[in-house]
PDB file as gemmi writes it, atoms N, CA and C in Angstrom:
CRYST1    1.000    1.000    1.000  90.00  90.00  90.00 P 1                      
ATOM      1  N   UNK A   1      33.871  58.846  40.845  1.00  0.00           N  
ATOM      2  CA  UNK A   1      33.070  57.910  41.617  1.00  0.00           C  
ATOM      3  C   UNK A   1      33.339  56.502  41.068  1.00  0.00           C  
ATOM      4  N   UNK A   2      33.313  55.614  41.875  1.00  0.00           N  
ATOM      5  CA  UNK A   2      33.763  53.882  41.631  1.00  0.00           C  
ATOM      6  C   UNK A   2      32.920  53.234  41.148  1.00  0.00           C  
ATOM      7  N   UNK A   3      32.416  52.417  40.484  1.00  0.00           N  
ATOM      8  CA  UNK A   3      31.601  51.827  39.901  1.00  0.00           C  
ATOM      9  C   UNK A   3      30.418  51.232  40.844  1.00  0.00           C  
ATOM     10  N   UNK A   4      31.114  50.687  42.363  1.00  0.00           N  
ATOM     11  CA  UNK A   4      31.035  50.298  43.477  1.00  0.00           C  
ATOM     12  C   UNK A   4      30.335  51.213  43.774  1.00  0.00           C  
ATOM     13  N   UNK A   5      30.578  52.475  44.263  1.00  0.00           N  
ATOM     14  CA  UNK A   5      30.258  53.598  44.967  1.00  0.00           C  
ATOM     15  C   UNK A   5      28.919  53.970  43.634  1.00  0.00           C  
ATOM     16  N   UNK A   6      28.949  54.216  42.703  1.00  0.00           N  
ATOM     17  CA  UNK A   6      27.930  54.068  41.724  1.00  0.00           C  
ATOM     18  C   UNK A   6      26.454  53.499  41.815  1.00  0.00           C  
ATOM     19  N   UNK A   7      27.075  52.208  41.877  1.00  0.00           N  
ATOM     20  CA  UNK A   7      26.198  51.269  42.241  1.00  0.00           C  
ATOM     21  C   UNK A   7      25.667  51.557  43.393  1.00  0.00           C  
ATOM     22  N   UNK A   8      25.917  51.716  44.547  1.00  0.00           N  
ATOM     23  CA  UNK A   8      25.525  51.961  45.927  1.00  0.00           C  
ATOM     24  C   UNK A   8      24.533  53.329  45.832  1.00  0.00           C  
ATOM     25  N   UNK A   9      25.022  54.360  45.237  1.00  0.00           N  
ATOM     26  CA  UNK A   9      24.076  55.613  45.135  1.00  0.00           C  
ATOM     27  C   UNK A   9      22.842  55.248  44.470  1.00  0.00           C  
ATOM     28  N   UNK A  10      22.832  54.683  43.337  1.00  0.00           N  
ATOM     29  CA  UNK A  10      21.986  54.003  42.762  1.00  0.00           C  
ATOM     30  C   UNK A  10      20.670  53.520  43.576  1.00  0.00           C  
ATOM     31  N   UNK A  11      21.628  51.947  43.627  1.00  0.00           N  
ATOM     32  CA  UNK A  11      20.350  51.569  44.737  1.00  0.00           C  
ATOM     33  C   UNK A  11      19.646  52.192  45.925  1.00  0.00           C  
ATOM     34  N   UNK A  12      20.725  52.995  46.610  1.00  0.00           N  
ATOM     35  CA  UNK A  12      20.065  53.766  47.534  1.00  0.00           C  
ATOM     36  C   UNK A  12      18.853  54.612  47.079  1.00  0.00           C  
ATOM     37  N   UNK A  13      19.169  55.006  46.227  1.00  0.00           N  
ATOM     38  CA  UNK A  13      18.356  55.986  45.988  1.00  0.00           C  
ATOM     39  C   UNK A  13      16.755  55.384  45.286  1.00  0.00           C  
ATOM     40  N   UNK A  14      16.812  54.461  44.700  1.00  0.00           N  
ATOM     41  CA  UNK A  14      15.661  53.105  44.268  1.00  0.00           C  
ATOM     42  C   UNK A  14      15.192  52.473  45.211  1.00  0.00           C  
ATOM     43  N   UNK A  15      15.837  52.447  46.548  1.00  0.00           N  
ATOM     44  CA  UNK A  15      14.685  52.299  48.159  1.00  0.00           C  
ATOM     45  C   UNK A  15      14.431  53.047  48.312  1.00  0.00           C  
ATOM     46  N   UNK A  16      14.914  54.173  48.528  1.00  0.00           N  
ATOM     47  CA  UNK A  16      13.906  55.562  48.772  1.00  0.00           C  
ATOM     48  C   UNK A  16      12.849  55.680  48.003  1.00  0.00           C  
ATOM     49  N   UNK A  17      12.915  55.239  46.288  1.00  0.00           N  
ATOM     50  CA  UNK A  17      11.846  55.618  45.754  1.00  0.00           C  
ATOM     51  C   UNK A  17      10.770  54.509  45.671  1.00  0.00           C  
ATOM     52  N   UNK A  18      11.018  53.155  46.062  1.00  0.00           N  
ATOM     53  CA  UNK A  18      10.002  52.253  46.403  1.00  0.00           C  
ATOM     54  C   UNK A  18       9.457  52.570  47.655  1.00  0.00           C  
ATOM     55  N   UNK A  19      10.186  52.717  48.626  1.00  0.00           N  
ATOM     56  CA  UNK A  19       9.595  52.694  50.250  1.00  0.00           C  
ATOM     57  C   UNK A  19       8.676  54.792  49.889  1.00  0.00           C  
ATOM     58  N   UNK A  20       8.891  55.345  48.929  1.00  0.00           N  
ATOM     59  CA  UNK A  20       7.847  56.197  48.894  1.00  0.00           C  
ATOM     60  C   UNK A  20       6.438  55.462  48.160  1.00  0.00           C  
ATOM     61  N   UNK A  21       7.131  54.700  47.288  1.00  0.00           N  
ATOM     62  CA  UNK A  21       5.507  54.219  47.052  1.00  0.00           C  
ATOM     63  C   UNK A  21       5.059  52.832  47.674  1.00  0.00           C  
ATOM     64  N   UNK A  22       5.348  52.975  49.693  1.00  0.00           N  
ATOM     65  CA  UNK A  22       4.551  51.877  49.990  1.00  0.00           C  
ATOM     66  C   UNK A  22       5.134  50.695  49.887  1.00  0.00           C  
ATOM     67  N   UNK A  23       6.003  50.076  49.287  1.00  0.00           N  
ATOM     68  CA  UNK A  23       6.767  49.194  48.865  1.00  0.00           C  
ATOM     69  C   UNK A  23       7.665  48.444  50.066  1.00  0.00           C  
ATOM     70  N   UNK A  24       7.563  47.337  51.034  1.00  0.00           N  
ATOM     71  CA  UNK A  24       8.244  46.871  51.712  1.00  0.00           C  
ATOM     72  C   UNK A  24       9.518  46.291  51.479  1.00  0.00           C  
ATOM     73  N   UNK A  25      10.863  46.804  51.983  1.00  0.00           N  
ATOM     74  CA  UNK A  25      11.801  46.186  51.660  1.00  0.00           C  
ATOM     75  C   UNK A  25      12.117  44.902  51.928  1.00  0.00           C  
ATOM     76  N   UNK A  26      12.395  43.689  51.688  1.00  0.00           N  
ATOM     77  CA  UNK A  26      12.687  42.373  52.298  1.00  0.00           C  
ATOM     78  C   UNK A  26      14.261  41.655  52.509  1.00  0.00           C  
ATOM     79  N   UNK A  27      15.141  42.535  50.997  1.00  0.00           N  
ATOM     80  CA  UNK A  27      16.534  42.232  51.114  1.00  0.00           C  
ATOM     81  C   UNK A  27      17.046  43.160  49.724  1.00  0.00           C  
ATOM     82  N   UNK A  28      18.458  43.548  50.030  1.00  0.00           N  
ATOM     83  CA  UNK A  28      19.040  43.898  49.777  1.00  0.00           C  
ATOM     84  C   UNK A  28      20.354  43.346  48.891  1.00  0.00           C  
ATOM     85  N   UNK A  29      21.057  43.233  47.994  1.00  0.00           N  
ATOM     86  CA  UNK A  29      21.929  42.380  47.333  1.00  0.00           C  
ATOM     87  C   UNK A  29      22.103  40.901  47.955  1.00  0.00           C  
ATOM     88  N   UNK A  30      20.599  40.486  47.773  1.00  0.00           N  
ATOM     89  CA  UNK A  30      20.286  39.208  47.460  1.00  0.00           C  
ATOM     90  C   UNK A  30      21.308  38.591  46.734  1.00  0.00           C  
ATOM     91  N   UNK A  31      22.522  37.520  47.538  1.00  0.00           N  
ATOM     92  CA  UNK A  31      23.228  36.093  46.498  1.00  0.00           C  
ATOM     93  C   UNK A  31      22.797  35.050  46.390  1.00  0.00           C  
ATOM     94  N   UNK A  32      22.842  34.522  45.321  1.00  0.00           N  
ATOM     95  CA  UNK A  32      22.764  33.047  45.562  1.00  0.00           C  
ATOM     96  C   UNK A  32      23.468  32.864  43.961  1.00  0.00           C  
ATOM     97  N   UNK A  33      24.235  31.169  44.002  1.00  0.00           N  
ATOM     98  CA  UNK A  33      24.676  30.155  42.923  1.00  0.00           C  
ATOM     99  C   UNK A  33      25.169  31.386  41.715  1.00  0.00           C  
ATOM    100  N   UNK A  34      25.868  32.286  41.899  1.00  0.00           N  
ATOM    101  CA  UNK A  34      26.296  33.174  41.058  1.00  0.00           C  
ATOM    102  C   UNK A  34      25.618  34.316  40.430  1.00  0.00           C  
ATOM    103  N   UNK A  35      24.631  34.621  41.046  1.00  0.00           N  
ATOM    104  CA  UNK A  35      23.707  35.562  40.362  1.00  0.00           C  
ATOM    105  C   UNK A  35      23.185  36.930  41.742  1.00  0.00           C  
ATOM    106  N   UNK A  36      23.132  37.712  41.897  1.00  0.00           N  
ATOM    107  CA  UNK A  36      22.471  39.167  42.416  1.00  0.00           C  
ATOM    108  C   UNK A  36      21.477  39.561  42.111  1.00  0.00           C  
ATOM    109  N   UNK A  37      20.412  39.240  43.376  1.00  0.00           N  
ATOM    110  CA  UNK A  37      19.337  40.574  42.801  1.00  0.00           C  
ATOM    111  C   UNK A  37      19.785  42.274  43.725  1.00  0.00           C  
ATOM    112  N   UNK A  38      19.058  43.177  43.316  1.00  0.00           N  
ATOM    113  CA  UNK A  38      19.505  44.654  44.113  1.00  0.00           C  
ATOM    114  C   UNK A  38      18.577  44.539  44.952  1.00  0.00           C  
ATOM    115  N   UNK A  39      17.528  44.486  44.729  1.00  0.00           N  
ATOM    116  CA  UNK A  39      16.703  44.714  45.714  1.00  0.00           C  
ATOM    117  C   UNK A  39      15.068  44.009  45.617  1.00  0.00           C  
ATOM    118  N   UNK A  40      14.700  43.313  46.931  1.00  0.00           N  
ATOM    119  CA  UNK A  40      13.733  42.031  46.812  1.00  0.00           C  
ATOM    120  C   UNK A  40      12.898  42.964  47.835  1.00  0.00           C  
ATOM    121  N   UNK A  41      11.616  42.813  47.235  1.00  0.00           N  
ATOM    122  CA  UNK A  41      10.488  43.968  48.144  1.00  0.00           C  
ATOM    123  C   UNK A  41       9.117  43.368  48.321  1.00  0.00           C  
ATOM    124  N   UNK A  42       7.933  43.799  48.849  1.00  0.00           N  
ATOM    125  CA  UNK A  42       6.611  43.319  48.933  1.00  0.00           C  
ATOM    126  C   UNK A  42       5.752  44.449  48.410  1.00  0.00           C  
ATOM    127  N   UNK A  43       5.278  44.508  47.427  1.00  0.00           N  
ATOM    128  CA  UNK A  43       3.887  45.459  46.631  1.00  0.00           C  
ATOM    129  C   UNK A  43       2.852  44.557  47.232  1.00  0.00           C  
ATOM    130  N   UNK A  44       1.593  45.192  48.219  1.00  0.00           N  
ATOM    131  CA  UNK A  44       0.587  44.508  48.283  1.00  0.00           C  
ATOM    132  C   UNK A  44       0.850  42.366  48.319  1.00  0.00           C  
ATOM    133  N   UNK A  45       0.770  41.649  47.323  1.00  0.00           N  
ATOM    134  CA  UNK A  45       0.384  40.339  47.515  1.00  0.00           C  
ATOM    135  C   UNK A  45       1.892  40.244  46.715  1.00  0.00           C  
ATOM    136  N   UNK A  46       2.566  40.947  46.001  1.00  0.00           N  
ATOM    137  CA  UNK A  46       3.517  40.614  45.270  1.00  0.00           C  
ATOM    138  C   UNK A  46       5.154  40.855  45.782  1.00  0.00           C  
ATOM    139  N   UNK A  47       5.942  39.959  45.851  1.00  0.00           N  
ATOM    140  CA  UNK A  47       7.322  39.721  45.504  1.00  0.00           C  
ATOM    141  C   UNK A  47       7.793  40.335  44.584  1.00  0.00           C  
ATOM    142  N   UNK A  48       8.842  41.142  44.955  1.00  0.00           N  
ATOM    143  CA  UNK A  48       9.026  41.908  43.553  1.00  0.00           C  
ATOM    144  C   UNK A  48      10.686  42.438  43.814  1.00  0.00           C  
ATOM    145  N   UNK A  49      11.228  41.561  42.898  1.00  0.00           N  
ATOM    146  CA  UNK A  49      12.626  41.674  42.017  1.00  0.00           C  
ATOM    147  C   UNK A  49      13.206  42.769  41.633  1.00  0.00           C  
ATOM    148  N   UNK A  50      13.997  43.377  42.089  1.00  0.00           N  
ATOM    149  CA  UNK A  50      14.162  44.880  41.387  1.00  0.00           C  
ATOM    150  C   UNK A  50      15.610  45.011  40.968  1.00  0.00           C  
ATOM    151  N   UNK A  51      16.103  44.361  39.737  1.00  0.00           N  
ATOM    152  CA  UNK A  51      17.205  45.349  39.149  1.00  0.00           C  
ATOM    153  C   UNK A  51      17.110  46.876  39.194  1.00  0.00           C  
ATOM    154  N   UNK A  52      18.371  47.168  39.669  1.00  0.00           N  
ATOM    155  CA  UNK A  52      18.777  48.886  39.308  1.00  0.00           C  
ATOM    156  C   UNK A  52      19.885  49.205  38.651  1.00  0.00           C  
ATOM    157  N   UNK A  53      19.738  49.746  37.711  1.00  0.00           N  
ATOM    158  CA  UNK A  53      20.678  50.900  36.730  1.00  0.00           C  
ATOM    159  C   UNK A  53      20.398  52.014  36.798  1.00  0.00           C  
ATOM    160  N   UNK A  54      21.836  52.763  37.342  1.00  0.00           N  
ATOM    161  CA  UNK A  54      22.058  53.871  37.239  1.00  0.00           C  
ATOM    162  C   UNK A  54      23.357  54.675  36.243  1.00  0.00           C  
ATOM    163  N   UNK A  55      23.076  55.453  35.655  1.00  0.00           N  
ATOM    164  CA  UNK A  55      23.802  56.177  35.175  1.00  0.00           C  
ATOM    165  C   UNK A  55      23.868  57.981  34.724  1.00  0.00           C  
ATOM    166  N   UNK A  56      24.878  58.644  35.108  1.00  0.00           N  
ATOM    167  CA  UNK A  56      25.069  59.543  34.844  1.00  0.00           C  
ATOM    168  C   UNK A  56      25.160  59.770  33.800  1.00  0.00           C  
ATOM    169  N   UNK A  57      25.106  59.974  32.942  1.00  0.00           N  
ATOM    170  CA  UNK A  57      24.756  60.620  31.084  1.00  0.00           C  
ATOM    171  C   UNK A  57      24.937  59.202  30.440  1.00  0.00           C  
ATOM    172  N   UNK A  58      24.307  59.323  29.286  1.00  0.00           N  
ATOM    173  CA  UNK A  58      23.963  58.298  28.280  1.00  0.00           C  
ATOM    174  C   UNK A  58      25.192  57.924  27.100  1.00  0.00           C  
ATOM    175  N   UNK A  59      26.561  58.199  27.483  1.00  0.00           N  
ATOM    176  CA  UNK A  59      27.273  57.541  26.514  1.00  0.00           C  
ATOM    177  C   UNK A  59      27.336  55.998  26.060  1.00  0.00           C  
ATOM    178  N   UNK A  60      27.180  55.683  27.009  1.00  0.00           N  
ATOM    179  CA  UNK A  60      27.135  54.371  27.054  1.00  0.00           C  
ATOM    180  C   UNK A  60      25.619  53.650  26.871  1.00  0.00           C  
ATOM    181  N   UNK A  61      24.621  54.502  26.341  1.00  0.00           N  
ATOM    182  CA  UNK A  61      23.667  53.860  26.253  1.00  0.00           C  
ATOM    183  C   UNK A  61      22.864  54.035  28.172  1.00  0.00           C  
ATOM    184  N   UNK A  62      21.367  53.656  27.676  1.00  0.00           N  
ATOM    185  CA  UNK A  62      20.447  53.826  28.895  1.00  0.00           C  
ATOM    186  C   UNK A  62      20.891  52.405  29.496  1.00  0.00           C  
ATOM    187  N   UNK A  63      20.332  52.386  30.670  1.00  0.00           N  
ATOM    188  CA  UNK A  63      20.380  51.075  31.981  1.00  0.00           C  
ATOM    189  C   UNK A  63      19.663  50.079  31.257  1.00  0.00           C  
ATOM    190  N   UNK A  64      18.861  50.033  31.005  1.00  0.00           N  
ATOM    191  CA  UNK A  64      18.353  48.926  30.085  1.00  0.00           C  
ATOM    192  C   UNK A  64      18.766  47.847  29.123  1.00  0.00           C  
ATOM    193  N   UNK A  65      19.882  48.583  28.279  1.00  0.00           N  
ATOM    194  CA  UNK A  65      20.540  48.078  27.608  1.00  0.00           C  
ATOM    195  C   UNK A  65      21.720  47.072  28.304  1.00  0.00           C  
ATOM    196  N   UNK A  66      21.830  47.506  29.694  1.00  0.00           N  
ATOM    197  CA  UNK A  66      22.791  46.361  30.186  1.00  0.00           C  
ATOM    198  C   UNK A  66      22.385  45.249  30.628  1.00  0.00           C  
ATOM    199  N   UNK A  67      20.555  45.186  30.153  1.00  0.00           N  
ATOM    200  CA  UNK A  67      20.120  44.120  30.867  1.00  0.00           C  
ATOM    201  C   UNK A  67      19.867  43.319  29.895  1.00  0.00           C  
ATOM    202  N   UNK A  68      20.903  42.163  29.478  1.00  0.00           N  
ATOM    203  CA  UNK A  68      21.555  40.949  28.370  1.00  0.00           C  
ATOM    204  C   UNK A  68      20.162  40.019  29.134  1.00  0.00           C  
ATOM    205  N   UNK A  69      19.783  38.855  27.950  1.00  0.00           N  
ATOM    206  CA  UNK A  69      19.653  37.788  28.019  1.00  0.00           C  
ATOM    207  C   UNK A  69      19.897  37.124  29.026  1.00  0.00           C  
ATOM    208  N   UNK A  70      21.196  37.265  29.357  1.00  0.00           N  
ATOM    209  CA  UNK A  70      22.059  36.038  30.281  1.00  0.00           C  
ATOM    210  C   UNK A  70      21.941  36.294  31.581  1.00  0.00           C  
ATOM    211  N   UNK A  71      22.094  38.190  31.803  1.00  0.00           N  
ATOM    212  CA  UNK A  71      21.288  38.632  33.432  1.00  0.00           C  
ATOM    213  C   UNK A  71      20.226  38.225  34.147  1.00  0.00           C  
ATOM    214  N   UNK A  72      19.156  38.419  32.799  1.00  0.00           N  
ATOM    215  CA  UNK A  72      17.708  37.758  33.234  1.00  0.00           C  
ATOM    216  C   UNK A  72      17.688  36.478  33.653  1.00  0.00           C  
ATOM    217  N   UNK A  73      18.500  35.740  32.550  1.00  0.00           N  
ATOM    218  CA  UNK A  73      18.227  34.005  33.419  1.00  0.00           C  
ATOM    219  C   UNK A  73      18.935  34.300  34.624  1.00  0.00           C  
ATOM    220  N   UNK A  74      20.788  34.619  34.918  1.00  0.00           N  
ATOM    221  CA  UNK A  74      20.794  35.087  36.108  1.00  0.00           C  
ATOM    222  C   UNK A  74      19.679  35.260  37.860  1.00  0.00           C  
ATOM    223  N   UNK A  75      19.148  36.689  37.229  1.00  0.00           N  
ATOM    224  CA  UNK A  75      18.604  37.064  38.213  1.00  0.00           C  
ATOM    225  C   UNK A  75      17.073  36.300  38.227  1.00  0.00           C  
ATOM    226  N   UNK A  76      16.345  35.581  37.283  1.00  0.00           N  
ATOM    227  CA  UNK A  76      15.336  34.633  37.240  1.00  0.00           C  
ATOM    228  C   UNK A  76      15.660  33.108  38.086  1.00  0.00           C  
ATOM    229  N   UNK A  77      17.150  33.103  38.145  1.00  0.00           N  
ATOM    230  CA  UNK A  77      17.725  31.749  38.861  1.00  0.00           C  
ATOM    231  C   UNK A  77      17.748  32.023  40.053  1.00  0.00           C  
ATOM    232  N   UNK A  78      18.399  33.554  40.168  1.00  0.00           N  
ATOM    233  CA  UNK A  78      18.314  33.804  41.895  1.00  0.00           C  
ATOM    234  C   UNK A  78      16.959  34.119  42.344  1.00  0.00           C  
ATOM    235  N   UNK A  79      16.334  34.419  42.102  1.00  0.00           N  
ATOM    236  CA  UNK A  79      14.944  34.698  42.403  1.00  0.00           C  
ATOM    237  C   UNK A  79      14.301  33.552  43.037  1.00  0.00           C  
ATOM    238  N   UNK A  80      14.454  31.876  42.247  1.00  0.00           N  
ATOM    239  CA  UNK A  80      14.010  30.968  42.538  1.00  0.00           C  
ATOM    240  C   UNK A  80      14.901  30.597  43.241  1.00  0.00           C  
ATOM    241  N   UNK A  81      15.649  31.065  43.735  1.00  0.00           N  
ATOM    242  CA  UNK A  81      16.431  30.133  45.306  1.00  0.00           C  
ATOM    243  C   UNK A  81      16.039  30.750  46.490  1.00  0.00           C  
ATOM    244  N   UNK A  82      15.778  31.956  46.499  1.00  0.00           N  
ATOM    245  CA  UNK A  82      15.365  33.011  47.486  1.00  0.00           C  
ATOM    246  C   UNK A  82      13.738  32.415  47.582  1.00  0.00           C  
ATOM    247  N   UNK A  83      12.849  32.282  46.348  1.00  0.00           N  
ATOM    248  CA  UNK A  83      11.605  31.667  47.168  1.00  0.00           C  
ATOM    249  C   UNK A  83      11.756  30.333  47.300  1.00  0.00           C  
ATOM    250  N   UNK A  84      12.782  29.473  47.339  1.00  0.00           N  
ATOM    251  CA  UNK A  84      12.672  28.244  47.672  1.00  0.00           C  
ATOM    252  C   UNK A  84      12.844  28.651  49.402  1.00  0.00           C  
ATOM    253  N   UNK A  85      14.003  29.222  49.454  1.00  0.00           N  
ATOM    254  CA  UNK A  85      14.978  29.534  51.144  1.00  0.00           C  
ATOM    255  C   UNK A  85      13.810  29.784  51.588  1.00  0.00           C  
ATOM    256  N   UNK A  86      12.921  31.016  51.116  1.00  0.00           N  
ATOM    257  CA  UNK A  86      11.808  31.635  52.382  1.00  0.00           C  
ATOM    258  C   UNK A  86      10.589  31.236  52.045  1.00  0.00           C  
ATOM    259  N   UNK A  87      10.683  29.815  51.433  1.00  0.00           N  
ATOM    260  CA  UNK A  87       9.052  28.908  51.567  1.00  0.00           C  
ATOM    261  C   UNK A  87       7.911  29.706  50.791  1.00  0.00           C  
ATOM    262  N   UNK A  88       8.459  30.523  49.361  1.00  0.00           N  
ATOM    263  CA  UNK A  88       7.253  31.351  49.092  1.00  0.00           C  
ATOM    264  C   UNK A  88       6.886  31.065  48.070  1.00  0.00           C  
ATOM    265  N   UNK A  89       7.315  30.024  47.412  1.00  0.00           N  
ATOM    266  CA  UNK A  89       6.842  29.128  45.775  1.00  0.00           C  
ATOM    267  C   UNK A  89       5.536  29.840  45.373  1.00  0.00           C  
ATOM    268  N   UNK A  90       4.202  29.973  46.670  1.00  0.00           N  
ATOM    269  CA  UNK A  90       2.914  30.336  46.048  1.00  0.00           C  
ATOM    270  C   UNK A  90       2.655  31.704  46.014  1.00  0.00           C  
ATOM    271  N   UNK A  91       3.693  32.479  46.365  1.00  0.00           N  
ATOM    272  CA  UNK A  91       3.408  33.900  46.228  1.00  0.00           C  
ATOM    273  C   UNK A  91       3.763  34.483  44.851  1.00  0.00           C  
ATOM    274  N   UNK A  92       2.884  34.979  44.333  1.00  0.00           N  
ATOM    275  CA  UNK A  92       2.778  35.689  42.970  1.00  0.00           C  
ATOM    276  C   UNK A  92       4.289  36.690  43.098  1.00  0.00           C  
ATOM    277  N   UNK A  93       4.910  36.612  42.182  1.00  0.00           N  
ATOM    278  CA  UNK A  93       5.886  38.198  41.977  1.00  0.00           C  
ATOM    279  C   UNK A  93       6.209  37.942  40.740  1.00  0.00           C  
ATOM    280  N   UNK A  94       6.740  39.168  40.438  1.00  0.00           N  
ATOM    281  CA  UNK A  94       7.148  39.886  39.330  1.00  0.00           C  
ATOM    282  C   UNK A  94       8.754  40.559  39.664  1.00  0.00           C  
ATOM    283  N   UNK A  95       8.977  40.505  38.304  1.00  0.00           N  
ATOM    284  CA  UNK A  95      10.623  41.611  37.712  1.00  0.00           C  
ATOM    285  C   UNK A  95      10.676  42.780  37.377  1.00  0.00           C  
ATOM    286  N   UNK A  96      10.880  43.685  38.471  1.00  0.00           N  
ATOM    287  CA  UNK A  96      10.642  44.762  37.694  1.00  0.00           C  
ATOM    288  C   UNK A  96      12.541  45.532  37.499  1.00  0.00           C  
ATOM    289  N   UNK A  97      12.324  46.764  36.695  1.00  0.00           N  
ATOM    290  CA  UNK A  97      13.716  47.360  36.183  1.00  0.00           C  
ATOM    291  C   UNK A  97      13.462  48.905  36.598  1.00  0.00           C  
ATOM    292  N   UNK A  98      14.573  49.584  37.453  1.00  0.00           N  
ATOM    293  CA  UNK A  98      14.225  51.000  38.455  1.00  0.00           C  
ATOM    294  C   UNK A  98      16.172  51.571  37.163  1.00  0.00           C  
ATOM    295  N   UNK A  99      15.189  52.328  36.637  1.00  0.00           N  
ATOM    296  CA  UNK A  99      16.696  52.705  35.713  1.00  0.00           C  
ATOM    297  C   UNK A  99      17.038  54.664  36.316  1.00  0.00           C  
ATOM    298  N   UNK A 100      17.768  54.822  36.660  1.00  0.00           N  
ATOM    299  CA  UNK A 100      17.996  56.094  37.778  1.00  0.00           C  
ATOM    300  C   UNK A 100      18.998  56.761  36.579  1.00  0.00           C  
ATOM    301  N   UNK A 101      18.603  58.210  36.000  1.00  0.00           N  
ATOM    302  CA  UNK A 101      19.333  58.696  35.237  1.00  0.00           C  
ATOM    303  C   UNK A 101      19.920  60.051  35.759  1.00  0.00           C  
ATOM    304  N   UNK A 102      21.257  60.442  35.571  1.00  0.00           N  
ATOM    305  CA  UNK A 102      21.451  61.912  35.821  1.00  0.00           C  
ATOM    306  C   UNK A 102      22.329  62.032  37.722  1.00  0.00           C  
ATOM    307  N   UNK A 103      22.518  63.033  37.714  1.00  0.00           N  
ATOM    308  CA  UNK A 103      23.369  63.123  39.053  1.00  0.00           C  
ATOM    309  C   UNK A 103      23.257  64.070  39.484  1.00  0.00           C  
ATOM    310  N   UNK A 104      22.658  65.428  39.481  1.00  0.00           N  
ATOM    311  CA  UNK A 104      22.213  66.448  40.793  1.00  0.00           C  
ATOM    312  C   UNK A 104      20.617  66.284  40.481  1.00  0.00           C  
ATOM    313  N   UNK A 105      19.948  65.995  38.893  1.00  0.00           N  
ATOM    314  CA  UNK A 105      18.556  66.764  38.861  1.00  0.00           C  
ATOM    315  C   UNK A 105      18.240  64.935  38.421  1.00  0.00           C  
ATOM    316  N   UNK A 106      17.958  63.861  38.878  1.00  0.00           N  
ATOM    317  CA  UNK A 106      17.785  62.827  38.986  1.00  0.00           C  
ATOM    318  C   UNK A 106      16.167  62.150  37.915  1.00  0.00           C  
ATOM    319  N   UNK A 107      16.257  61.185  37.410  1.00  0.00           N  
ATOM    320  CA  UNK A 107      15.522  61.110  37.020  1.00  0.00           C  
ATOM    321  C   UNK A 107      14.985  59.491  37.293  1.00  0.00           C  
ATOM    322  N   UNK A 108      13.647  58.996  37.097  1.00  0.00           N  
ATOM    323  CA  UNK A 108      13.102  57.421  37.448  1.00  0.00           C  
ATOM    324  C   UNK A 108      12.866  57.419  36.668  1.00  0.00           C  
ATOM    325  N   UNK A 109      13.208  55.571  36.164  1.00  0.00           N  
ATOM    326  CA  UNK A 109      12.049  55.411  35.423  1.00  0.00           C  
ATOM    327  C   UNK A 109      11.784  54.038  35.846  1.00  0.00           C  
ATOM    328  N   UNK A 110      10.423  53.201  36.564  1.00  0.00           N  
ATOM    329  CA  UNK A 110      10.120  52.389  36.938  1.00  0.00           C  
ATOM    330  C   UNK A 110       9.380  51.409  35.990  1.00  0.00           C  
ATOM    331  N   UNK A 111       9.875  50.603  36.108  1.00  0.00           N  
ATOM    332  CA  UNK A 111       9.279  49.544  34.660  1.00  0.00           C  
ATOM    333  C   UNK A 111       8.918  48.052  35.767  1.00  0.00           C  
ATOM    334  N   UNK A 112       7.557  48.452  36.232  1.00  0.00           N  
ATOM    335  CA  UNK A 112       7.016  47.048  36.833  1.00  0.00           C  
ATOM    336  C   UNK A 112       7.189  46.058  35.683  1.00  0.00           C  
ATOM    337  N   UNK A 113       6.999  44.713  35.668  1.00  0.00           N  
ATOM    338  CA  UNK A 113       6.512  43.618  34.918  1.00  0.00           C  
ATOM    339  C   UNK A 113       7.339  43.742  33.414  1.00  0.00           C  
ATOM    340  N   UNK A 114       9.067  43.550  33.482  1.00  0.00           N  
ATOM    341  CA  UNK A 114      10.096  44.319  32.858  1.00  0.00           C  
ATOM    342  C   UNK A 114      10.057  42.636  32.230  1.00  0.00           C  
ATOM    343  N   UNK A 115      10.512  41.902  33.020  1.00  0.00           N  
ATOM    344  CA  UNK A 115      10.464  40.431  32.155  1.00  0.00           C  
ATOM    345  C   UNK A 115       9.661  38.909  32.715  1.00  0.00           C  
ATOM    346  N   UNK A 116      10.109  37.861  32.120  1.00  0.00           N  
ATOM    347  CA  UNK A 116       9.361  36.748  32.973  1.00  0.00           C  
ATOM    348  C   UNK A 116       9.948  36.204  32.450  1.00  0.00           C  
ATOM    349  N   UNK A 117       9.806  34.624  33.103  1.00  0.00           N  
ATOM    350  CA  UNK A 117      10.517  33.309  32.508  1.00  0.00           C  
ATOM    351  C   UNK A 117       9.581  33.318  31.941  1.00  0.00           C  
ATOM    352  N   UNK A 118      10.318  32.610  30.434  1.00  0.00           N  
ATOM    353  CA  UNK A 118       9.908  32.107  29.299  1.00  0.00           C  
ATOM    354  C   UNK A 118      10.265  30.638  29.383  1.00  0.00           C  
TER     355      UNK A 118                                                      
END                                                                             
């Protein structure tokens, strides 16, 4: 499987498990000024940011660990261009991290409120 194709199972599978809990989708590989979010959603009053990591066994360490310093400002930069574009400066959101482990017997682990600008 391609890293590409990886990635894609991944996220797919991290809308399925938001839109089970209620979770409105709003966009999908969100670009902007060099940075990606996976997936931009509505919880109730909140905006909500969703990196996804997926991986099939842990050699390489859990999904978490790929999330550097430099991603966060990243995806904290794209975040603020997306609520500039759709006029939403006053809407509360949060970052959360959807880390998807394993490949027939699947596993979540959902980490609302994963980081913030500092």
């Amino acid at each position: 499987m391609t890293s590409k194709a990886k990635g894609n199972y991944g996220e797919n599978t991290a809308l399925g498990f938001l839109e089970s809990k209620g979770y409105r989708i709003l966009s999908t590989n969100y670009k902007a000024n060099g940075g990606e979010i996976d997936i931009i959603a509505k919880d109730g009053e909140y905006i909500v940011f969703v990196e996804v990591k997926y991986r099939r066994g842990n050699a390489f360490g859990d999904g978490f660990d790929a999330i550097t310093p430099a991603k966060v400002r990243r995806i904290i930069k794209t975040a603020k261009v997306y609520l500039h574009k759709q006029n939403l400066w006053e809407a509360p959101c949060r970052f959360d991290i959807i880390e998807i482990f394993g490949h027939e017997q699947l596993e979540i682990d959902h980490v609302e409120n994963a980081f913030w600008e500092q």
